[in-house]
PDB file of C-alpha atoms in Angstrom:
ATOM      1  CA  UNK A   1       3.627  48.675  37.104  1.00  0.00           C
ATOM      2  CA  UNK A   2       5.581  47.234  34.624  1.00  0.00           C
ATOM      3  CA  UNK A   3       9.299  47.849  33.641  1.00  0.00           C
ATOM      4  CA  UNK A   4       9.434  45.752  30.167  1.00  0.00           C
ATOM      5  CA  UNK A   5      10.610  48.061  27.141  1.00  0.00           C
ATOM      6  CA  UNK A   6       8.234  48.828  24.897  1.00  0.00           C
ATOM      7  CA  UNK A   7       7.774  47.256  21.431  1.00  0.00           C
ATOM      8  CA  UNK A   8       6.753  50.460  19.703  1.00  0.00           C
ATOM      9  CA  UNK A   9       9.698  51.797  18.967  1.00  0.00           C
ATOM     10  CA  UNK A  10      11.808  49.032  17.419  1.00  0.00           C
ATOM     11  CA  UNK A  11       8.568  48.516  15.377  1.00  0.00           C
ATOM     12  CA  UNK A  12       8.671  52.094  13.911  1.00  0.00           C
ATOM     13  CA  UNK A  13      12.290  51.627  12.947  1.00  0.00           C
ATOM     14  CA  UNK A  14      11.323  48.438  10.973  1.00  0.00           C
ATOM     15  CA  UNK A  15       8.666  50.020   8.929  1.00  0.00           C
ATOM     16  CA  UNK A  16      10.499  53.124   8.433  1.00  0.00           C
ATOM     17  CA  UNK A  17      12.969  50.450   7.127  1.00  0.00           C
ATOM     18  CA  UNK A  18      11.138  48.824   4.625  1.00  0.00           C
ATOM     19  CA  UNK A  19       9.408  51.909   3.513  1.00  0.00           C
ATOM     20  CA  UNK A  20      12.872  53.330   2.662  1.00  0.00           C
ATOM     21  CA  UNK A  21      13.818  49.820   1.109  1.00  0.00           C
ATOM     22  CA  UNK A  22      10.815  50.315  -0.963  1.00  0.00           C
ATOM     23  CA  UNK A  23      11.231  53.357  -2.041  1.00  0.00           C
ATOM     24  CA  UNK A  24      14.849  52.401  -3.308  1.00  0.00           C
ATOM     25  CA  UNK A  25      13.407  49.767  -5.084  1.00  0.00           C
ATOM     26  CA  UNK A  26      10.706  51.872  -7.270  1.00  0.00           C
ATOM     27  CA  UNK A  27      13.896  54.002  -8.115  1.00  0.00           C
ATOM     28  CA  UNK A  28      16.047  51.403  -8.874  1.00  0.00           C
ATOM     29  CA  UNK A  29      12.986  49.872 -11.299  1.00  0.00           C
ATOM     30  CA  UNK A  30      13.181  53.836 -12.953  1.00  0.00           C
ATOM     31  CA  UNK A  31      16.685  53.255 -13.277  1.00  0.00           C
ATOM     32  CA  UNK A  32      16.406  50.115 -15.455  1.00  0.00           C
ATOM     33  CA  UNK A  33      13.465  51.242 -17.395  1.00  0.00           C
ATOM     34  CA  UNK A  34      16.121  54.427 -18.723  1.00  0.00           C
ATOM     35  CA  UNK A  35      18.824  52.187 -18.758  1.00  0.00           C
ATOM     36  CA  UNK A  36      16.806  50.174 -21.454  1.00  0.00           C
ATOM     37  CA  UNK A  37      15.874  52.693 -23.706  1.00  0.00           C
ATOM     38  CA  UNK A  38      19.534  54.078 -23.607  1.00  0.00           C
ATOM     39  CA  UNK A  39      20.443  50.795 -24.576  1.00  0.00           C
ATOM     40  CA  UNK A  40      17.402  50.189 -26.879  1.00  0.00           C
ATOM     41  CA  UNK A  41      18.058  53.448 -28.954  1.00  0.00           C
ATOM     42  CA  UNK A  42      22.109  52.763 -29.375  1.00  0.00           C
ATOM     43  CA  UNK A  43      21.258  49.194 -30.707  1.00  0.00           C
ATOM     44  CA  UNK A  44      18.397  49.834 -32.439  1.00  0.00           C
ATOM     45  CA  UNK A  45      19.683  52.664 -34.306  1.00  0.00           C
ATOM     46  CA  UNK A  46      22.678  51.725 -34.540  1.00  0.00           C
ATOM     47  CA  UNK A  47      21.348  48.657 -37.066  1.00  0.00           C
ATOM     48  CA  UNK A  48      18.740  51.024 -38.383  1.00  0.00           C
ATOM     49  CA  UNK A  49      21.282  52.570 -40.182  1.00  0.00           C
ATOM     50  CA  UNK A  50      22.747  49.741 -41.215  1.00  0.00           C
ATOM     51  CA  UNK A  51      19.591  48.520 -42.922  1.00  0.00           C
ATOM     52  CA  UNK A  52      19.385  52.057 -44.813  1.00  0.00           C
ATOM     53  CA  UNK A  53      23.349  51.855 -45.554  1.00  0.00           C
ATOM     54  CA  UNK A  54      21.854  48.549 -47.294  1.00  0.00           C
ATOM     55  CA  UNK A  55      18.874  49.854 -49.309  1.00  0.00           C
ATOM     56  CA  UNK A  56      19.601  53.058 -50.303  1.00  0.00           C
ATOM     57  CA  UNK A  57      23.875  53.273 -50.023  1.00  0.00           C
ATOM     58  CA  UNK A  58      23.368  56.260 -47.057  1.00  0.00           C
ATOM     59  CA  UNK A  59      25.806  56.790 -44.723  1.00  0.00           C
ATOM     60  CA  UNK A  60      28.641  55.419 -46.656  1.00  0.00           C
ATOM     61  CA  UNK A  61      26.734  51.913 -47.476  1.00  0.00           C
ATOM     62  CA  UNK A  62      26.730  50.023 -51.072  1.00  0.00           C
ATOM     63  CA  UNK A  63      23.029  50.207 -51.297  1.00  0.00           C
ATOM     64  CA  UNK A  64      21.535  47.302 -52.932  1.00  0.00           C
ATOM     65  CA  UNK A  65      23.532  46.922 -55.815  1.00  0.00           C
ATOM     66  CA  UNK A  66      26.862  46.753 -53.609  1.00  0.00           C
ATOM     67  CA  UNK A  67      24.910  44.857 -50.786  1.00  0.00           C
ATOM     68  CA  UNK A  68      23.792  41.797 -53.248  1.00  0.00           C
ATOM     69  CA  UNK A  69      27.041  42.134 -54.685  1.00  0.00           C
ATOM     70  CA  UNK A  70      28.758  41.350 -51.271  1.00  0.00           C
ATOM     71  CA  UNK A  71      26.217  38.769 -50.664  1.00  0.00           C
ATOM     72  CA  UNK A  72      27.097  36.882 -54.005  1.00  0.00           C
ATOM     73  CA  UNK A  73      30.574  36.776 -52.734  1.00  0.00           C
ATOM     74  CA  UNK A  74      30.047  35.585 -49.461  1.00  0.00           C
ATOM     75  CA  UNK A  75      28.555  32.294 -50.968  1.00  0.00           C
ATOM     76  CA  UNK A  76      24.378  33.684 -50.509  1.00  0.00           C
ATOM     77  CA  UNK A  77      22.046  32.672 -53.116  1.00  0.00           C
ATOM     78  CA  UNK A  78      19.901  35.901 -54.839  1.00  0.00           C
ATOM     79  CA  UNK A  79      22.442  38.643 -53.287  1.00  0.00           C
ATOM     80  CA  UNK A  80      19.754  40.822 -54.913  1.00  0.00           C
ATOM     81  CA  UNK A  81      16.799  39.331 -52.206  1.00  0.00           C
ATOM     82  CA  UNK A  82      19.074  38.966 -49.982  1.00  0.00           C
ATOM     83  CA  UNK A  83      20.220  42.076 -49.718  1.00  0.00           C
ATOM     84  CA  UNK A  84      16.774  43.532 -49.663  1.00  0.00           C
ATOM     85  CA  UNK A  85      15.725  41.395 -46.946  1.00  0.00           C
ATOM     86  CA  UNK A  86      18.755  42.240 -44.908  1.00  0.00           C
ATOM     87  CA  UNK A  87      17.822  45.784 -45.423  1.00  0.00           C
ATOM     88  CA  UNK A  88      14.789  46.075 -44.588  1.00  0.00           C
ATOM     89  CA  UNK A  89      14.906  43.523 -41.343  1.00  0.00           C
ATOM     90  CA  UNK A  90      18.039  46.223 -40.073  1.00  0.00           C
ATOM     91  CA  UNK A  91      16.429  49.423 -40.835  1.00  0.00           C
ATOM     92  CA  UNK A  92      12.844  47.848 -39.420  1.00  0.00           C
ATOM     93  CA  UNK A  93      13.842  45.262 -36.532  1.00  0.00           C
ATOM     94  CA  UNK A  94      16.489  48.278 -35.480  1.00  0.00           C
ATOM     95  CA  UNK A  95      13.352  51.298 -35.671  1.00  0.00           C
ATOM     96  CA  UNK A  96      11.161  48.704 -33.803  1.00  0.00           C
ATOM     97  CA  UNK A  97      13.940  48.283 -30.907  1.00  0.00           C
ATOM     98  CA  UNK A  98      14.598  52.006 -30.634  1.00  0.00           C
ATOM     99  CA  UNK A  99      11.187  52.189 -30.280  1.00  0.00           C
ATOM    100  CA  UNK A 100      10.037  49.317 -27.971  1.00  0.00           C
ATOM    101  CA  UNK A 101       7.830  47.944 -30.614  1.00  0.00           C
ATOM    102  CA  UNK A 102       7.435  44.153 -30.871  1.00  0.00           C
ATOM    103  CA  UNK A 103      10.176  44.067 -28.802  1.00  0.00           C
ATOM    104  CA  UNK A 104      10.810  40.303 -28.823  1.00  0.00           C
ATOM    105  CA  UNK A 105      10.653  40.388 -32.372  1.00  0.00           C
ATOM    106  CA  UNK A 106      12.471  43.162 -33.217  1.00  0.00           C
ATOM    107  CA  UNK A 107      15.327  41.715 -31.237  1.00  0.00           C
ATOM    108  CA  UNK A 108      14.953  38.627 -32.667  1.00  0.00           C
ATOM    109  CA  UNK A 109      14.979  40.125 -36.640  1.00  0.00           C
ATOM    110  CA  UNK A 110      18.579  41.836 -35.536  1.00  0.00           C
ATOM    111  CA  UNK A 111      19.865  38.955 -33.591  1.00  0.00           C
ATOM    112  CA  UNK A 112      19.221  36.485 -36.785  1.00  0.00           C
ATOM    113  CA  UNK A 113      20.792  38.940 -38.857  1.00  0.00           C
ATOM    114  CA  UNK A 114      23.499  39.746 -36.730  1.00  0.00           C
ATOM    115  CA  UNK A 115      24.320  35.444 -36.830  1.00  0.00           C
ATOM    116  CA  UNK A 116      24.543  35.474 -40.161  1.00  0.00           C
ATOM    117  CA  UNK A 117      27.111  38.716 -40.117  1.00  0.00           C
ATOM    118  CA  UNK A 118      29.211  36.568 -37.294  1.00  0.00           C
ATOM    119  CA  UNK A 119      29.034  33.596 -39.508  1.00  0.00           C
ATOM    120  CA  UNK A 120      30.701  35.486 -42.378  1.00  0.00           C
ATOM    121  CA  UNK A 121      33.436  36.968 -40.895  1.00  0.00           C
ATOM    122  CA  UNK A 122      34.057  33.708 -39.488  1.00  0.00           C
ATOM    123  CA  UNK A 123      37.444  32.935 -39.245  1.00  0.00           C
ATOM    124  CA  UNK A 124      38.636  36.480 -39.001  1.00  0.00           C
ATOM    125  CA  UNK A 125      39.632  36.277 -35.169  1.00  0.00           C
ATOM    126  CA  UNK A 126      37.358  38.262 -32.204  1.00  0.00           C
ATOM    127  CA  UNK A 127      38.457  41.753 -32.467  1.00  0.00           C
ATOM    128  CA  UNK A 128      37.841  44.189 -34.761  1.00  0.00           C
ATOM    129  CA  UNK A 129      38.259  45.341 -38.105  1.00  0.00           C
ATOM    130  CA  UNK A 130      38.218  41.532 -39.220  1.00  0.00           C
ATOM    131  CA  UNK A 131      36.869  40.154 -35.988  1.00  0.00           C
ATOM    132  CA  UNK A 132      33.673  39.356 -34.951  1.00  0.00           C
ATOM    133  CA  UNK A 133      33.433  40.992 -31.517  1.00  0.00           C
ATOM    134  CA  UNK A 134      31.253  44.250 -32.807  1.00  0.00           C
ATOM    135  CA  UNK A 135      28.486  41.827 -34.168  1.00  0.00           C
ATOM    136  CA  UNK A 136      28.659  39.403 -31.199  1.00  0.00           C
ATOM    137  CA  UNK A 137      28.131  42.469 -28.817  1.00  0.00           C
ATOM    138  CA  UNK A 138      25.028  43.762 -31.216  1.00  0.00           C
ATOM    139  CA  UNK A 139      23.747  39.796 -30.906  1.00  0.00           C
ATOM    140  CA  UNK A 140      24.056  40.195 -27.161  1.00  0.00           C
ATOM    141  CA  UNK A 141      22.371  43.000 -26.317  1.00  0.00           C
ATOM    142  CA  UNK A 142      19.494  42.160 -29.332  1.00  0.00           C
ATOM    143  CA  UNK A 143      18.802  38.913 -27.377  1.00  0.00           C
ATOM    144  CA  UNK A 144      19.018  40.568 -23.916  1.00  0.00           C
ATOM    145  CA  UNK A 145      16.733  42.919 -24.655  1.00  0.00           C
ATOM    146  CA  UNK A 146      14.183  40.194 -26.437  1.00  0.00           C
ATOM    147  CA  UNK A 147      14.311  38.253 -22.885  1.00  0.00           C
ATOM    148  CA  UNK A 148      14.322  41.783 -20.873  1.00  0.00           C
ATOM    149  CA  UNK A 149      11.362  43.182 -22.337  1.00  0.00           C
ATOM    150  CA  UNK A 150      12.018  47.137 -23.305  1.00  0.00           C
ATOM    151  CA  UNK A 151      11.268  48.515 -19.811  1.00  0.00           C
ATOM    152  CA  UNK A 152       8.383  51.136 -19.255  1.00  0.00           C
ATOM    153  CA  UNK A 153       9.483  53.589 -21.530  1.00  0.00           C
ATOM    154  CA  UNK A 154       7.843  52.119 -24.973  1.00  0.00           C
ATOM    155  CA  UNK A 155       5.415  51.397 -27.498  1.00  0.00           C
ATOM    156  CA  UNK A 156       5.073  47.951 -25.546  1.00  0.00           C
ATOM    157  CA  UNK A 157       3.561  49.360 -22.963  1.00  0.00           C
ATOM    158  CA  UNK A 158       0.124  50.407 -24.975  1.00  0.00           C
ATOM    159  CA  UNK A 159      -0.088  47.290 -26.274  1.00  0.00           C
ATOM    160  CA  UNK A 160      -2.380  44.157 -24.390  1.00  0.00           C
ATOM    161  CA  UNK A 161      -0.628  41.399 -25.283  1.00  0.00           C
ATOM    162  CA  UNK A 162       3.001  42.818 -24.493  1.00  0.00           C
ATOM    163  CA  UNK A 163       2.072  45.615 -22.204  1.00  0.00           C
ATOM    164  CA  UNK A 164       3.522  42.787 -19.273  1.00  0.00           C
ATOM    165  CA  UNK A 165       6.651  41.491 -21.020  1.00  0.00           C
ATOM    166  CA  UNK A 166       6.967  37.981 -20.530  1.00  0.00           C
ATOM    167  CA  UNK A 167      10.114  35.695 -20.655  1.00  0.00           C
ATOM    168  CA  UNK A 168       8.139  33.353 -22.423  1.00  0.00           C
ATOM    169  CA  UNK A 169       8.035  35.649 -25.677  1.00  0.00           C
ATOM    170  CA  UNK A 170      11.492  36.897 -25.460  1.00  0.00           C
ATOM    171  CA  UNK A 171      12.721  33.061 -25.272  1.00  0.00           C
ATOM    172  CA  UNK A 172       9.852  32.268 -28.214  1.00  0.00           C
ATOM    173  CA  UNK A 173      11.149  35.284 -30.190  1.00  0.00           C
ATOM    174  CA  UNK A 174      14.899  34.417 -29.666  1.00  0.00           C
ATOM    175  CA  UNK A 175      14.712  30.970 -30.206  1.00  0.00           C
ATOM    176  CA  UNK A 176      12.775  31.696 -33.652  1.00  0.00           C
ATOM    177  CA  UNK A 177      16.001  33.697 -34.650  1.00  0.00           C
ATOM    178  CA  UNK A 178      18.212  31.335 -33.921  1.00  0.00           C
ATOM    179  CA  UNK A 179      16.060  29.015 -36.102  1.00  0.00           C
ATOM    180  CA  UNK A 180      15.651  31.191 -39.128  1.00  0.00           C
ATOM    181  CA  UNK A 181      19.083  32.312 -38.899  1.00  0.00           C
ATOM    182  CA  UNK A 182      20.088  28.680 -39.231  1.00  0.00           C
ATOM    183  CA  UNK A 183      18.347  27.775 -42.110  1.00  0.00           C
ATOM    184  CA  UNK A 184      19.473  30.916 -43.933  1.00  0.00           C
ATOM    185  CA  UNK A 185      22.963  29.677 -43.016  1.00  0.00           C
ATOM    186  CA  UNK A 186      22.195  26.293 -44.540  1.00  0.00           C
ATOM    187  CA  UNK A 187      21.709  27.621 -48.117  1.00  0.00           C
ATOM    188  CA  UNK A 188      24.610  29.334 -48.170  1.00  0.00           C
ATOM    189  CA  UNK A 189      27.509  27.959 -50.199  1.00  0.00           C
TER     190      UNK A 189
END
């Protein structure tokens, strides 16, 4: 007859463990899928309606006329083109974001434009009205969520190639805006 404890018990208590541990995970991955599309639809439309503030003046905006003519000003070649491209890459990169579309590269589009905004009010301190600290927080969470992936709750998720976000693109994407963004910044005057 044997007197030694038995094993079974302090077994059950370590499964029931890591099944509860488990089970706090899988929540805790819901909670960051909704915590990225809260965060992808305040960003994203947010600069959506920038871009149509651009192009067609809603909102309050200058539409294209005012837009170039800002442009011109702040030393841009073609503020007409430029204007329109600004637009379009707000009101598009910003829809694709809210959405989870292209992800990486709708992050990417806002982050490059989102440079270029910090680069003109450069010089104009970090806080707000003439400060740069509302663009730099857009630019953040653009290029967060181009590294992050937009969580399960988007277009991504249909789509083969980006169904399984993957740092690689986000870095590929955010890298290409820093790029582009650059050499926009290098024709200006």
């Amino acid at each position: 007859m044997s007197t030694a404890p038995s094993a079974a018990p302090a077994s059950q208590e370590a499964s029931s463990a890591r099944r509860e541990s488990t089970t706090a995970y899988r929540a805790s991955v819901h909670s960051s899928d909704v915590g990225l599309l809260v965060l992808r639809l305040a960003v994203g439309l947010t600069m959506a309606a920038h871009g149509t503030q651009k192009l067609f003046g809603w909102f309050g905006g200058g539409g294209l006329t005012g837009t170039a003519e800002f442009f011109t000003a702040s030393g841009y070649p073609s503020g007409h083109a430029m204007a329109v491209v600004a637009g379009l890459t707000e009101t598009f990169g910003g829809l694709g974001l809210a959405l989870g579309l292209l992800t990486p590269l709708a992050g990417a589009a806002l982050l490059g434009t989102l440079i270029n905004a910090i680069a003109v009010k450069e010089g104009g301190g970090f806080f707000a009205p003439k400060g740069i600290e509302y663009e730099l927080l857009l630019a953040a969470a653009a290029a967060g969520l181009a590294l992050t992936g937009p969580g399960r709750y988007a277009v991504d998720v249909l789509l083969p190639v980006l169904r399984s976000h993957r740092l690689v693109y986000g870095f590929a994407a955010v890298l290409l805006a820093v790029v582009l963004a650059g050499a926009v910044l290098l024709v200006r005057n």
